């Protein structure tokens, strides 16, 4: 039926009616196949883009630098320059101009990609909506970052939700950042819609982890050649200038109908990718120990990894808690989520939704889910919906286990209240600094903990911008991941300037590492300056662990100044003096890694460090490479401390 020439575009939802919802109850995320590479999240995205451009035989990449997404384009520009990637790169004078250029390229009939973050995303927002509403198959990588004030936390995911002009996918970890970016090209070009892949700024974009990259031939066969819907060289068109009042609602009606078909496209793409990669966790969301859960967490993004480890801990204590980790954020899979909660998770008493916003009203994910429960849950009447909490982890921060324990405690407390027919929606602010609800979680004598908690070796690097603390953690992770263990490197930055505090954490385990929250005792704390050592760092070192300090002071002086207990071994080395002598610059990171190789040969060897330095400095002047190699040979002879034999 047509009304005034405009088709009726409000049919019943194309999502499945009440019935079995496809999701895997199998715990964990499959590792699948592919070449194992240690990558930061940004480089994982870049690898997917490179393969997509090879499949197309060319393409266009628009860029304007904005942390934490810049490294994606850095690597892409390197590949474009040396012929490994056949796309044309355009370095724009502004974010608005970068997106405008991508729009022109997409209209011109080529595969198109752009990366941005935070304020860059907001600066180009006019053209982002323009690209989405005009159905251009551009792929965008969005490394989420907080704003006002700028910070390492991340809160970009919901900025584009209100207008529904972009397909939005959310990566939980590095592997999904790669997998979803590759799938995004196929989704965008089949649905003819701007497709955004979100990853957590810094915690994913700048941290290091294992990623399995499928072979180029498999990737290019999956993505396929670019087939433009309109070929401007065959038929001239005019698009986007000024639309008549009569045509505008028709165009929106067509978009509405097209939007309803996107979930099927995402599902089909997900399933086909699973056949070649061995990774098909769920097109819309995946679950973890949800089938018998009484308390259910719902989250999108990197926090899901920490929640998985926390759930392992709680399951060991007999508490039935589970997780829904979302992947498809727009369109929102409301019916799918409701079907899963009512049918496959019938024992759920309380749902805790995690939102990275600070708005005093209901958070975006909470709002979407509660609306879906109200709309689709009626089909399950008289079965009542579970009670709900809206947990805020302000600006997208990384809550500690003790904070998550406080959230779970409130869910359990609510479940034990007298039954009522109302769905309660209290907002709980989670604060990792101890000002919000937290219940201390002591894991000292807990049995049945996952190996990634009990067996993990944690090393913490304390530095300042320009000294290489984050690079040292990343290089250690790169070396360890080349063996039979798993390693994760997590950076944390202060203000973006030389000399500001920067920290790197390297976590090593025999099992895959999912959590981004590591509260366990440190095997070693490595301080690039003595003034960075605080009591809280010393208290986190395990008995028999190491405090290694770059200083001209003796171990005894450091022990006395910082009141280091006898249970901690103290070592010092003047890495700055050695570096200035060999390189003429203060780069102490490789000296300190050489000391770690001496202290912990089971983790890293000098031979591995030499190979890593040679690879890392490839393309530099030979004197720089040789100077760094001499440094690590001289390091051990200059070390001061206990038990040096």
XYZ file of C-alpha atoms in Angstrom, residues 1 4 30 41 49 61 77 82 159 186 231 234 254 268 281 295 305 311 324 348 417 468 490 493 530 570 586 591 607:
29
model
C 0.000 0.000 0.000
C 0.693 9.780 -1.184
C 37.656 -19.488 19.734
C 44.819 -2.945 18.125
C 42.351 -2.746 5.636
C 42.210 6.053 2.494
C 50.841 5.058 4.671
C 56.426 0.717 -0.381
C 27.818 9.400 19.624
C 31.738 -6.827 3.067
C 29.474 3.819 -11.957
C 29.010 5.065 -17.314
C 14.083 3.734 1.449
C 25.579 -13.994 6.749
C 31.468 -16.120 18.240
C 23.174 -12.777 37.525
C 37.391 -9.361 28.645
C 33.171 -14.486 36.050
C 26.372 -11.135 27.142
C 18.433 -14.849 35.393
C 14.686 -8.362 48.136
C 60.462 4.038 26.342
C 48.813 -2.543 28.386
C 49.368 7.624 29.368
C 63.609 6.771 41.011
C 66.368 -4.331 44.832
C 68.492 8.976 27.074
C 69.268 -1.632 29.042
C 69.496 -13.660 22.137
